[in-house]
Tab-separated table of C-alpha atoms in Angstrom:
chain	number	residue	atom	x	y	z
A	1	MET	CA	129.829	105.070	75.458
A	2	LEU	CA	130.830	103.638	78.843
A	3	GLY	CA	131.333	107.073	80.404
A	4	HIS	CA	127.965	108.226	79.091
A	5	LEU	CA	126.299	105.110	80.481
A	6	LEU	CA	127.917	105.628	83.899
A	7	ARG	CA	126.674	109.231	84.026
A	8	LEU	CA	123.171	108.044	83.217
A	9	ILE	CA	123.388	105.368	85.908
A	10	ARG	CA	124.487	107.980	88.456
A	11	ARG	CA	121.552	110.279	87.622
A	12	PHE	CA	119.190	107.313	87.657
A	13	ALA	CA	120.536	106.228	91.051
A	14	LEU	CA	120.006	109.715	92.501
A	15	THR	CA	116.487	109.847	91.102
A	16	LEU	CA	115.702	106.329	92.275
A	17	GLY	CA	117.012	107.095	95.765
A	18	GLY	CA	114.337	109.720	96.261
A	19	GLU	CA	111.657	107.432	94.891
A	20	ILE	CA	112.781	104.668	97.254
A	21	LEU	CA	112.350	107.000	100.227
A	22	GLN	CA	108.806	107.813	99.134
A	23	SER	CA	108.065	104.192	98.409
A	24	ALA	CA	109.360	103.091	101.813
A	25	PHE	CA	107.034	105.537	103.536
A	26	HIS	CA	104.042	104.475	101.427
A	27	PHE	CA	104.901	100.831	101.989
A	28	GLY	CA	105.130	101.193	105.768
A	29	LEU	CA	101.890	103.170	105.926
A	30	ASN	CA	100.078	100.598	103.810
A	31	ILE	CA	101.315	97.718	105.961
A	32	VAL	CA	99.951	99.436	109.068
A	33	LEU	CA	96.618	100.131	107.371
A	34	VAL	CA	96.277	96.643	105.858
A	35	ARG	CA	96.686	95.113	109.283
A	36	SER	CA	94.483	97.601	111.159
A	37	LEU	CA	91.637	98.633	108.834
A	38	ALA	CA	88.572	96.725	107.756
A	39	ALA	CA	88.603	95.549	104.142
A	40	GLN	CA	86.003	98.184	103.164
A	41	ASP	CA	88.012	101.087	104.639
A	42	TYR	CA	91.296	99.888	103.191
A	43	GLY	CA	89.609	99.414	99.821
A	44	ILE	CA	88.488	103.065	99.876
A	45	PHE	CA	91.998	104.217	100.829
A	46	ALA	CA	93.470	102.119	98.009
A	47	ILE	CA	91.030	103.598	95.493
A	48	VAL	CA	92.043	107.141	96.519
A	49	MET	CA	95.709	106.183	96.138
A	50	LEU	CA	94.899	104.712	92.729
A	51	ALA	CA	93.184	107.971	91.763
A	52	GLY	CA	96.341	109.794	92.842
A	53	GLY	CA	98.484	107.498	90.705
A	54	ILE	CA	96.245	108.176	87.711
A	55	ALA	CA	96.498	111.927	88.363
A	56	LEU	CA	100.289	111.673	88.348
A	57	SER	CA	100.134	109.931	84.977
A	58	TYR	CA	98.215	112.876	83.498
A	59	VAL	CA	100.569	115.419	85.068
A	60	ARG	CA	103.508	113.696	83.425
A	61	ALA	CA	101.744	113.240	80.053
A	62	VAL	CA	100.408	116.778	79.724
A	63	LEU	CA	103.181	118.795	81.402
A	64	GLY	CA	106.082	116.571	82.433
A	65	MET	CA	106.507	115.200	78.911
A	66	PRO	CA	106.864	118.585	77.141
A	67	ALA	CA	109.038	119.861	80.001
A	68	GLY	CA	111.321	116.858	79.503
A	69	LEU	CA	111.517	117.454	75.759
A	70	TYR	CA	112.053	121.227	75.674
A	71	ILE	CA	113.773	122.337	78.912
A	72	PRO	CA	116.948	120.152	78.866
A	73	GLN	CA	118.200	121.705	75.624
A	74	ARG	CA	117.932	125.226	77.081
A	75	LEU	CA	119.493	124.839	80.527
A	76	GLY	CA	120.975	128.086	81.817
A	77	THR	CA	119.122	130.306	79.335
A	78	ARG	CA	116.225	132.731	79.704
A	79	ALA	CA	114.161	130.336	77.600
A	80	GLU	CA	114.579	127.657	80.279
A	81	ARG	CA	113.101	129.987	82.905
A	82	ALA	CA	110.278	130.894	80.550
A	83	TYR	CA	109.340	127.269	79.933
A	84	ASP	CA	109.675	126.511	83.639
A	85	ALA	CA	107.337	129.337	84.639
A	86	ASN	CA	104.695	128.472	82.056
A	87	PHE	CA	104.634	124.723	82.605
A	88	GLY	CA	104.663	125.304	86.373
A	89	SER	CA	101.694	127.680	86.151
A	90	ALA	CA	99.794	125.134	84.096
A	91	ALA	CA	100.660	122.477	86.682
A	92	LEU	CA	99.025	124.572	89.392
A	93	VAL	CA	95.803	124.825	87.375
A	94	LEU	CA	95.847	121.137	86.503
A	95	SER	CA	96.360	120.151	90.152
A	96	VAL	CA	93.324	122.201	91.209
A	97	LEU	CA	91.199	120.564	88.496
A	98	ILE	CA	92.391	117.116	89.563
A	99	GLY	CA	91.452	117.874	93.164
A	100	LEU	CA	87.928	118.885	92.113
A	101	VAL	CA	87.476	115.700	90.070
A	102	VAL	CA	88.639	113.527	92.975
A	103	ALA	CA	86.306	115.373	95.352
A	104	ALA	CA	83.370	114.600	93.079
A	105	LEU	CA	84.454	110.949	92.830
A	106	LEU	CA	84.670	110.535	96.603
A	107	GLU	CA	81.396	112.308	97.253
A	108	LEU	CA	79.236	110.737	94.559
A	109	TRP	CA	80.642	107.203	94.381
A	110	LEU	CA	82.271	106.269	97.668
A	111	HIS	CA	80.277	108.653	99.916
A	112	THR	CA	83.300	109.376	102.083
A	113	ASP	CA	85.255	112.440	103.206
A	114	ALA	CA	85.775	114.353	99.965
A	115	ALA	CA	87.763	117.383	101.125
A	116	SER	CA	90.805	115.699	102.699
A	117	GLY	CA	91.179	113.024	100.019
A	118	ALA	CA	90.835	115.532	97.167
A	119	LEU	CA	93.283	117.990	98.748
A	120	PHE	CA	95.811	115.183	99.190
A	121	VAL	CA	95.591	114.113	95.543
A	122	GLY	CA	95.776	117.721	94.292
A	123	LEU	CA	98.900	118.477	96.342
A	124	TRP	CA	100.447	115.150	95.338
A	125	SER	CA	99.933	116.107	91.676
A	126	LEU	CA	101.589	119.510	92.144
A	127	ARG	CA	104.528	117.969	94.010
A	128	SER	CA	104.925	115.431	91.220
A	129	TYR	CA	105.305	118.158	88.599
A	130	LEU	CA	107.792	120.101	90.735
A	131	ARG	CA	109.822	116.927	91.069
A	132	ILE	CA	109.776	116.320	87.313
A	133	ALA	CA	110.858	119.930	86.706
A	134	LEU	CA	113.821	119.526	89.058
A	135	LEU	CA	114.866	116.310	87.354
A	136	VAL	CA	114.700	117.640	83.799
A	137	LYS	CA	116.844	120.576	84.974
A	138	ARG	CA	119.277	117.945	86.317
A	139	GLN	CA	118.785	119.067	89.913
A	140	GLN	CA	118.545	115.533	91.237
A	141	VAL	CA	119.904	116.517	94.664
A	142	PHE	CA	117.117	119.054	95.201
A	143	ALA	CA	114.521	116.515	94.056
A	144	GLY	CA	115.977	113.979	96.489
A	145	ALA	CA	115.837	116.483	99.346
A	146	SER	CA	112.167	117.133	98.612
A	147	ASP	CA	111.494	113.385	98.555
A	148	ALA	CA	113.305	112.990	101.874
A	149	ALA	CA	111.227	115.785	103.410
A	150	PHE	CA	108.056	114.021	102.283
A	151	ALA	CA	109.133	110.601	103.562
A	152	VAL	CA	110.660	111.713	106.864
A	153	GLY	CA	107.947	114.270	107.597
A	154	GLY	CA	105.210	111.784	106.739
A	155	THR	CA	106.775	109.102	108.920
A	156	ILE	CA	107.069	111.415	111.944
A	157	LEU	CA	103.503	112.640	111.546
A	158	SER	CA	102.234	109.078	111.154
A	159	LEU	CA	103.927	108.032	114.392
A	160	LEU	CA	102.459	111.032	116.186
A	161	CYS	CA	98.956	110.315	114.865
A	162	ILE	CA	98.940	106.522	114.993
A	163	GLY	CA	96.937	106.543	118.221
A	164	ARG	CA	94.187	108.521	116.487
A	165	PHE	CA	93.574	106.001	113.708
A	166	ASP	CA	90.704	104.393	115.616
A	167	ALA	CA	88.625	107.591	115.654
A	168	ASP	CA	88.474	108.403	111.922
A	169	PRO	CA	91.341	106.517	110.277
A	170	LEU	CA	90.880	107.631	106.678
A	171	ARG	CA	90.652	111.322	107.512
A	172	VAL	CA	93.693	111.173	109.816
A	173	VAL	CA	95.752	109.369	107.166
A	174	PHE	CA	94.817	111.918	104.491
A	175	TYR	CA	95.728	114.814	106.805
A	176	VAL	CA	99.135	113.225	107.383
A	177	LEU	CA	99.679	112.880	103.626
A	178	ILE	CA	98.518	116.469	103.030
A	179	ALA	CA	101.024	117.822	105.542
A	180	ALA	CA	103.854	115.691	104.130
A	181	ASN	CA	103.174	116.919	100.578
A	182	VAL	CA	103.060	120.567	101.701
A	183	LEU	CA	106.424	120.135	103.416
A	184	ALA	CA	107.979	118.528	100.310
A	185	ILE	CA	106.613	121.259	98.023
A	186	ALA	CA	108.055	123.954	100.298
A	187	VAL	CA	111.478	122.281	100.289
A	188	ALA	CA	111.462	121.933	96.472
A	189	ILE	CA	110.666	125.635	96.044
A	190	LEU	CA	113.012	127.008	98.713
A	191	LEU	CA	116.067	125.028	97.585
A	192	GLN	CA	115.979	126.583	94.117
A	193	ARG	CA	116.354	130.071	95.632
A	194	GLN	CA	114.354	131.620	92.823
A	195	PRO	CA	111.120	133.588	92.994
A	196	VAL	CA	107.986	131.600	92.227
A	197	ARG	CA	106.632	132.727	88.864
A	198	ILE	CA	102.963	132.220	88.028
A	199	THR	CA	101.993	133.530	84.602
A	200	PHE	CA	98.986	133.205	82.305
A	201	GLY	CA	99.928	135.922	79.830
A	202	SER	CA	99.724	135.994	76.047
A	203	GLY	CA	103.077	134.223	75.687
A	204	THR	CA	101.760	131.322	77.738
A	205	ARG	CA	98.640	131.069	75.628
A	206	ARG	CA	100.685	131.114	72.414
A	207	LEU	CA	102.938	128.379	73.768
A	208	PHE	CA	100.073	126.033	74.497
A	209	ARG	CA	98.287	126.871	71.245
A	210	ARG	CA	101.403	125.776	69.356
A	211	ILE	CA	101.876	122.481	71.200
A	212	TRP	CA	98.249	121.593	71.907
A	213	ARG	CA	98.206	118.800	69.316
A	214	GLN	CA	101.189	117.122	70.986
A	215	LEU	CA	99.517	117.497	74.366
A	216	ALA	CA	96.178	116.225	73.071
A	217	TRP	CA	97.718	113.068	71.648
A	218	SER	CA	99.838	112.607	74.755
A	219	ALA	CA	96.715	112.943	76.931
A	220	ALA	CA	94.871	110.495	74.695
A	221	THR	CA	97.740	108.017	74.987
A	222	CYS	CA	97.766	108.538	78.748
A	223	THR	CA	94.014	107.939	78.936
A	224	THR	CA	94.218	104.657	77.101
A	225	ALA	CA	97.323	103.661	79.087
A	226	VAL	CA	95.523	104.435	82.354
A	227	LEU	CA	92.508	102.428	81.243
A	228	GLN	CA	94.810	99.594	80.268
A	229	ALA	CA	96.962	99.601	83.416
A	230	GLN	CA	94.776	101.037	86.182
A	231	GLY	CA	91.282	101.015	84.726
A	232	LEU	CA	91.215	97.231	84.574
A	233	VAL	CA	91.760	96.854	88.308
A	234	MET	CA	89.334	99.734	88.894
A	235	LEU	CA	86.834	97.659	86.953
A	236	VAL	CA	87.280	94.956	89.567
A	237	ALA	CA	86.581	97.488	92.325
A	238	THR	CA	83.465	98.690	90.501
A	239	MET	CA	82.020	95.267	89.718
A	240	ALA	CA	83.090	93.374	92.852
A	241	GLY	CA	83.259	96.249	95.389
A	242	PRO	CA	86.048	97.817	97.497
A	243	ALA	CA	86.263	94.777	99.802
A	244	ALA	CA	87.008	92.450	96.853
A	245	TYR	CA	89.508	94.949	95.469
A	246	ALA	CA	91.341	95.251	98.804
A	247	PRO	CA	93.424	92.000	98.472
A	248	ILE	CA	94.604	93.013	94.997
A	249	ALA	CA	95.457	96.515	96.213
A	250	ALA	CA	97.348	95.096	99.210
A	251	VAL	CA	99.579	92.933	96.999
A	252	MET	CA	100.116	95.849	94.626
A	253	VAL	CA	101.637	97.704	97.559
A	254	LEU	CA	104.422	95.114	97.674
A	255	PHE	CA	105.122	95.536	93.972
A	256	GLY	CA	104.697	99.320	94.036
A	257	PRO	CA	108.476	99.944	94.066
A	258	MET	CA	108.671	98.425	90.579
A	259	ARG	CA	106.428	101.195	89.276
A	260	ILE	CA	108.555	103.646	91.234
A	261	ILE	CA	111.579	102.326	89.361
A	262	ALA	CA	109.712	102.909	86.099
A	263	PHE	CA	108.833	106.485	87.055
A	264	SER	CA	112.432	107.284	88.024
A	265	PHE	CA	113.729	105.694	84.854
A	266	THR	CA	111.351	107.723	82.684
A	267	ASN	CA	112.287	111.015	84.337
A	268	THR	CA	115.991	110.225	83.896
A	269	MET	CA	116.049	108.780	80.399
A	270	GLN	CA	113.472	110.679	78.368
A	271	PRO	CA	115.390	113.990	78.308
A	272	GLU	CA	118.552	112.055	77.423
A	273	LEU	CA	116.826	110.233	74.574
A	274	ALA	CA	115.525	113.538	73.212
A	275	LEU	CA	119.074	114.916	73.125
A	276	LEU	CA	120.472	111.794	71.463
A	277	LEU	CA	117.727	111.805	68.833
A	278	SER	CA	118.341	115.484	68.072
A	279	LYS	CA	121.986	114.563	67.355
A	280	GLY	CA	120.978	111.633	65.149
A	281	GLU	CA	122.728	109.054	67.363
A	282	ILE	CA	120.426	106.163	66.428
A	283	THR	CA	122.995	103.452	67.183
A	284	ARG	CA	123.518	104.702	70.720
A	285	ILE	CA	119.743	104.807	71.258
A	286	ARG	CA	119.462	101.185	70.113
A	287	HIS	CA	122.223	100.143	72.502
A	288	LEU	CA	120.551	101.964	75.387
A	289	MET	CA	117.241	100.279	74.586
A	290	VAL	CA	118.762	96.827	74.871
A	291	ILE	CA	120.977	97.552	77.888
A	292	TRP	CA	118.360	99.323	79.979
A	293	SER	CA	115.538	96.915	79.122
A	294	ALA	CA	117.754	94.022	80.242
A	295	LEU	CA	118.675	95.861	83.458
A	296	LEU	CA	115.034	96.618	84.220
A	297	ALA	CA	114.041	93.013	83.567
A	298	GLY	CA	116.773	91.787	85.913
A	299	MET	CA	115.717	94.215	88.634
A	300	SER	CA	112.103	93.076	88.211
A	301	LEU	CA	112.987	89.416	88.616
A	302	ALA	CA	115.126	90.067	91.683
A	303	TYR	CA	112.536	92.273	93.335
A	304	GLY	CA	109.773	89.740	92.705
A	305	PHE	CA	111.500	87.159	94.901
A	306	ILE	CA	111.803	89.729	97.702
A	307	ALA	CA	108.121	90.634	97.394
A	308	PHE	CA	107.046	86.985	97.629
A	309	MET	CA	109.038	86.571	100.833
A	310	ALA	CA	107.337	89.687	102.239
A	311	LEU	CA	103.782	88.468	101.539
A	312	PRO	CA	103.244	87.195	105.128
A	313	LEU	CA	103.641	90.808	106.341
A	314	LEU	CA	100.229	91.556	104.862
A	315	GLY	CA	98.493	89.196	107.278
A	316	SER	CA	95.624	86.886	106.367
A	317	ALA	CA	92.357	88.596	107.390
A	318	ILE	CA	92.150	90.770	104.270
A	319	PHE	CA	92.812	87.736	102.015
A	320	GLU	CA	89.971	85.611	103.343
A	321	GLY	CA	88.810	83.483	100.411
A	322	GLN	CA	91.393	85.009	98.039
A	323	PRO	CA	94.588	83.255	96.778
A	324	LYS	CA	97.251	85.813	97.648
A	325	TYR	CA	100.131	83.926	96.007
A	326	LEU	CA	98.226	83.668	92.722
A	327	ILE	CA	97.481	87.404	92.902
A	328	ALA	CA	101.173	88.081	93.574
A	329	ALA	CA	102.267	85.911	90.639
A	330	PHE	CA	99.999	87.774	88.216
A	331	ILE	CA	101.054	91.218	89.483
A	332	TRP	CA	104.712	90.201	89.263
A	333	ALA	CA	104.304	89.117	85.635
A	334	ILE	CA	102.387	92.311	84.816
A	335	SER	CA	105.112	94.461	86.385
A	336	ILE	CA	107.920	92.720	84.497
A	337	THR	CA	106.121	93.116	81.180
A	338	TYR	CA	105.401	96.775	81.906
A	339	LEU	CA	109.061	97.534	82.606
A	340	VAL	CA	110.433	95.809	79.522
A	341	HIS	CA	108.173	97.794	77.198
A	342	LEU	CA	108.882	101.071	79.023
A	343	MET	CA	111.856	102.033	76.831
A	344	PRO	CA	110.045	101.759	73.463
A	345	ARG	CA	107.010	103.620	74.837
A	346	MET	CA	109.273	106.482	75.935
A	347	LEU	CA	110.892	106.540	72.526
A	348	MET	CA	107.493	106.771	70.855
A	349	GLU	CA	106.919	110.008	72.778
A	350	VAL	CA	110.379	111.322	71.901
A	351	LEU	CA	109.698	110.477	68.259
A	352	HIS	CA	106.348	112.334	68.584
A	353	GLN	CA	104.424	109.205	67.606
A	354	PHE	CA	101.594	110.107	69.950
A	355	ARG	CA	98.847	108.972	67.605
A	356	LEU	CA	100.357	105.521	67.159
A	357	GLY	CA	100.863	105.240	70.912
A	358	ALA	CA	97.228	106.110	71.516
A	359	ILE	CA	96.074	103.522	68.957
A	360	ILE	CA	98.203	100.783	70.531
A	361	SER	CA	96.988	101.655	74.032
A	362	ALA	CA	93.352	101.819	72.894
A	363	ALA	CA	93.581	98.378	71.287
A	364	SER	CA	95.153	96.988	74.463
A	365	VAL	CA	92.298	98.466	76.525
A	366	VAL	CA	89.690	96.734	74.384
A	367	ILE	CA	91.538	93.425	74.677
A	368	GLY	CA	92.117	93.830	78.415
A	369	ILE	CA	88.607	94.951	79.377
A	370	THR	CA	87.020	92.164	77.364
A	371	THR	CA	89.223	89.574	79.058
A	372	VAL	CA	88.689	91.035	82.561
A	373	VAL	CA	84.901	91.155	82.232
A	374	VAL	CA	84.750	87.562	80.999
A	375	LEU	CA	87.012	86.378	83.824
A	376	LEU	CA	85.009	88.283	86.460
A	377	VAL	CA	81.841	86.594	85.238
A	378	VAL	CA	83.209	83.051	85.115
A	379	SER	CA	85.830	83.152	87.883
A	380	THR	CA	87.141	85.086	90.940
A	381	PRO	CA	88.618	88.631	91.002
A	382	ALA	CA	92.136	87.165	91.329
A	383	TRP	CA	91.933	85.528	87.901
A	384	SER	CA	90.768	88.795	86.314
A	385	LEU	CA	94.403	89.970	86.576
A	386	LEU	CA	95.115	87.683	83.632
A	387	GLY	CA	93.340	90.306	81.506
A	388	ASN	CA	95.884	92.909	82.629
A	389	LEU	CA	98.744	90.610	81.684
A	390	VAL	CA	97.342	89.941	78.211
A	391	SER	CA	96.947	93.685	77.690
A	392	GLU	CA	100.555	94.401	78.732
A	393	LEU	CA	101.885	91.675	76.446
A	394	PHE	CA	100.012	93.225	73.520
A	395	ILE	CA	101.672	96.602	74.192
A	396	PHE	CA	105.072	94.927	74.531
A	397	VAL	CA	104.858	93.385	71.048
A	398	CYS	CA	103.424	96.470	69.324
A	399	ALA	CA	105.648	99.091	70.990
A	400	TRP	CA	108.909	97.270	70.347
A	401	GLY	CA	107.938	96.577	66.732
A	402	ALA	CA	106.896	100.180	66.076
A	403	VAL	CA	109.999	101.759	67.603
A	404	LEU	CA	112.469	99.429	65.910
A	405	ARG	CA	110.865	100.207	62.540
A	406	ALA	CA	110.946	103.961	63.255
A	407	LEU	CA	114.625	103.909	64.260
A	408	ARG	CA	115.534	101.882	61.184
A	409	ALA	CA	113.732	104.422	58.982
A	410	ARG	CA	115.554	107.333	60.625
A	411	ALA	CA	118.898	105.611	60.295
A	412	ASP	CA	118.200	105.148	56.570
A	413	GLY	CA	117.192	108.804	56.221
A	414	GLU	CA	113.644	107.995	55.142
A	415	VAL	CA	111.964	110.441	57.573
A	416	PRO	CA	112.838	113.903	58.972
A	417	PRO	CA	114.551	114.033	62.386
A	418	VAL	CA	111.467	115.060	64.407
A	419	GLU	CA	107.821	115.439	63.441
A	420	THR	CA	107.223	119.043	64.558
A	421	PRO	CA	105.659	122.032	62.835
A	422	PRO	CA	108.129	124.391	61.168
A	423	VAL	CA	109.087	127.344	63.396
A	424	LYS	CA	111.457	130.251	63.331
A	425	SER	CA	114.688	130.145	65.259
A	426	SER	CA	114.863	131.793	68.674
A	427	PRO	CA	117.408	134.455	69.639
A	428	LEU	CA	117.613	132.904	73.095
A	429	ASP	CA	118.952	129.544	72.008
A	430	THR	CA	119.398	127.355	68.982
A	431	PRO	CA	117.068	124.386	69.373
A	432	ALA	CA	118.400	121.019	68.383
A	433	MET	CA	114.884	119.737	67.749
A	434	GLY	CA	111.528	121.292	66.908
A	435	ASP	CA	110.761	124.228	69.195
A	436	PRO	CA	107.102	125.167	69.611
A	437	LEU	CA	108.009	128.821	70.160
A	438	SER	CA	108.593	131.369	67.462
A	439	ARG	CA	111.103	134.206	67.969
A	440	GLN	CA	108.434	136.600	69.220
A	441	ASP	CA	106.928	134.002	71.571
A	442	SER	CA	110.288	133.069	73.045
A	443	ALA	CA	111.217	136.670	73.658
A	444	SER	CA	107.898	137.531	75.296
A	445	LEU	CA	108.007	134.431	77.462
A	446	ALA	CA	111.563	135.123	78.547
A	447	ALA	CA	110.733	138.719	79.368
A	448	GLY	CA	107.751	137.634	81.422
A	449	SER	CA	109.842	135.202	83.442
A	450	ALA	CA	112.817	137.489	84.070
């Protein structure tokens, strides 16, 4: 148990290292922009970044999640390459669609430069999937190198362009981020030393027809989770305007690394949980739930103190009339709650309880939106964050209760190992859990990726 835990910690540390590099770059860029841009301009930039964060959530839910469940059990086989090629091809299509949606958002709502912002978010989405694919294949070093290319390249470009911020700051910033993402994508592809495979053949279509219900429920869960976590602050931006949203967005920058920790943790642990569940190791899963939730809570508490000490770095102009320490306290509490219910939410996906996850998230959205709207009417935007906290607490109670009941039922043998449709075995590998591919599908996919 100890050796297994140490291996997980090592992989988590490698994954987190890359995320820290990205976060440091984003943090530094945001500090410069907070102190140099008007509240309206920074509010627009923050909304585009929020749209990018939402896009990343969908990339993980629709493609990163199935990649994390199916690829790790087939490492080194032709089936692994087949899955990699098909999920990667779908990621390219999804990234283009995301870019078009963001372009429409920028043009119709914010009336700002649509092309550069949309291209940035689309490339960010594609890079996110490539990173997830490297991590589920346990190529943490390659993922870290790609992250370093993004952070270092973005920093150098920012320093070279910092004198041009006065001319058209938002466009210059987006061009810097576009170039940094292109560099990171190139590094991620080149390091693997494998040909890029884009395929939309019959095997790909059969794959997605077989798993579309999983993906639909995962997307539904993601939608409600986005509404619950990001949509509530977007509601503030819509009702109170970008300038009123800017102080909240600025403080969120300080606490952004906590979400980065969550993202790294998910990419590291979900494939491991899928393997443990396939082996029926319920006791070990329970131990990991307790240990990692306690570690995440401790990291959240420690980081919160650091963030409070860094608040003066944000300056005071953007917080005129807004209580920045109250905003920070609410965001800190929201982040802690989010991290301590991360483990059970991951397990709900591994257990294929997508419908239950969507129901819990939808109920939390209703509770959160109702609370936020009431608080916006009777108080200031800062107090509306209480609605986010109430929503996160609701998920915490429901997710932990649901997962503990599900694990107890599996330990008692009351339910089958994994809720997947019956399929034939594949000649390429022997799946330890439900495989969405039949023998014919696996063979055709593998042949197409060879």
